[in-house]
Amino acid sequence: MYAFGAVRYYAVRGSVEGVEWLVIFTKEGVVETAFPPEAMEEYLAKRGFALMGTVREMGG
């Protein structure tokens, strides 16, 4: 989860053909962006993402 002002965004990360991608979407499920950060952990830390759990844990 990533808060930007009063708006909360959610993200899923995963690998496609060996490249790790990040997909960011709204609580309504609208995809805002999808891209492969150069350094995933650094990107998530710098932006202040909070881990909520895995997709499986969240009921997906």
PDB file of C-alpha atoms in Angstrom:
ATOM      1  CA  MET A   1       0.000   0.000   0.000  1.00  0.00           C
ATOM      2  CA  TYR A   2       1.204   3.477  -0.881  1.00  0.00           C
ATOM      3  CA  ALA A   3      -0.440   6.673   0.369  1.00  0.00           C
ATOM      4  CA  PHE A   4      -0.255   9.795  -1.783  1.00  0.00           C
ATOM      5  CA  GLY A   5      -1.996  12.542   0.129  1.00  0.00           C
ATOM      6  CA  ALA A   6      -5.471  11.251   1.002  1.00  0.00           C
ATOM      7  CA  VAL A   7      -5.420   8.659  -1.819  1.00  0.00           C
ATOM      8  CA  ARG A   8      -4.263   5.087  -1.231  1.00  0.00           C
ATOM      9  CA  TYR A   9      -2.781   2.991  -4.008  1.00  0.00           C
ATOM     10  CA  TYR A  10      -2.037  -0.704  -3.966  1.00  0.00           C
ATOM     11  CA  ALA A  11       0.631  -2.687  -5.764  1.00  0.00           C
ATOM     12  CA  VAL A  12       1.469  -6.206  -6.824  1.00  0.00           C
ATOM     13  CA  ARG A  13       4.939  -7.301  -7.779  1.00  0.00           C
ATOM     14  CA  GLY A  14       5.882 -10.320  -9.802  1.00  0.00           C
ATOM     15  CA  SER A  15       8.271 -11.689 -12.378  1.00  0.00           C
ATOM     16  CA  VAL A  16       7.704 -12.001 -16.115  1.00  0.00           C
ATOM     17  CA  GLU A  17      10.417 -13.822 -18.045  1.00  0.00           C
ATOM     18  CA  GLY A  18      12.912 -13.140 -15.257  1.00  0.00           C
ATOM     19  CA  VAL A  19      12.146  -9.410 -14.965  1.00  0.00           C
ATOM     20  CA  GLU A  20      10.464  -8.164 -11.783  1.00  0.00           C
ATOM     21  CA  TRP A  21       7.501  -5.845 -12.435  1.00  0.00           C
ATOM     22  CA  LEU A  22       5.431  -3.578 -10.215  1.00  0.00           C
ATOM     23  CA  VAL A  23       1.743  -2.927 -10.991  1.00  0.00           C
ATOM     24  CA  ILE A  24       0.108  -0.024  -9.117  1.00  0.00           C
ATOM     25  CA  PHE A  25      -3.664   0.333  -8.976  1.00  0.00           C
ATOM     26  CA  THR A  26      -6.471   2.169  -7.158  1.00  0.00           C
ATOM     27  CA  LYS A  27      -8.801   0.618  -4.583  1.00  0.00           C
ATOM     28  CA  GLU A  28     -11.352   0.357  -7.396  1.00  0.00           C
ATOM     29  CA  GLY A  29      -8.928  -1.850  -9.324  1.00  0.00           C
ATOM     30  CA  VAL A  30      -7.961   0.694 -12.003  1.00  0.00           C
ATOM     31  CA  VAL A  31      -4.343   0.185 -13.056  1.00  0.00           C
ATOM     32  CA  GLU A  32      -2.406   3.433 -12.742  1.00  0.00           C
ATOM     33  CA  THR A  33       0.933   2.139 -14.012  1.00  0.00           C
ATOM     34  CA  ALA A  34       3.018  -0.987 -14.530  1.00  0.00           C
ATOM     35  CA  PHE A  35       6.795  -1.008 -14.950  1.00  0.00           C
ATOM     36  CA  PRO A  36       9.977  -2.885 -14.009  1.00  0.00           C
ATOM     37  CA  PRO A  37      11.892  -0.734 -11.471  1.00  0.00           C
ATOM     38  CA  GLU A  38      15.668  -0.976 -11.806  1.00  0.00           C
ATOM     39  CA  ALA A  39      15.983  -1.746  -8.074  1.00  0.00           C
ATOM     40  CA  MET A  40      12.659  -3.008  -6.680  1.00  0.00           C
ATOM     41  CA  GLU A  41      13.490  -2.928  -2.957  1.00  0.00           C
ATOM     42  CA  GLU A  42      15.003   0.557  -3.211  1.00  0.00           C
ATOM     43  CA  TYR A  43      11.989   1.856  -5.154  1.00  0.00           C
ATOM     44  CA  LEU A  44       9.510   0.462  -2.623  1.00  0.00           C
ATOM     45  CA  ALA A  45      11.469   1.836   0.341  1.00  0.00           C
ATOM     46  CA  LYS A  46      11.988   5.265  -1.235  1.00  0.00           C
ATOM     47  CA  ARG A  47       8.259   5.653  -1.946  1.00  0.00           C
ATOM     48  CA  GLY A  48       7.214   4.376   1.478  1.00  0.00           C
ATOM     49  CA  PHE A  49       5.208   1.315   0.414  1.00  0.00           C
ATOM     50  CA  ALA A  50       3.765  -0.710   3.312  1.00  0.00           C
ATOM     51  CA  LEU A  51       3.555  -4.500   2.962  1.00  0.00           C
ATOM     52  CA  MET A  52       0.035  -5.782   3.551  1.00  0.00           C
ATOM     53  CA  GLY A  53       0.694  -9.422   2.635  1.00  0.00           C
ATOM     54  CA  THR A  54       0.883 -11.713  -0.360  1.00  0.00           C
ATOM     55  CA  VAL A  55      -1.911 -12.020  -2.918  1.00  0.00           C
ATOM     56  CA  ARG A  56      -2.719 -15.434  -1.456  1.00  0.00           C
ATOM     57  CA  GLU A  57      -2.891 -14.003   2.079  1.00  0.00           C
ATOM     58  CA  MET A  58      -5.171 -11.185   0.892  1.00  0.00           C
ATOM     59  CA  GLY A  59      -7.599 -13.721  -0.559  1.00  0.00           C
ATOM     60  CA  GLY A  60      -6.557 -13.512  -4.212  1.00  0.00           C
TER      61      GLY A  60
END
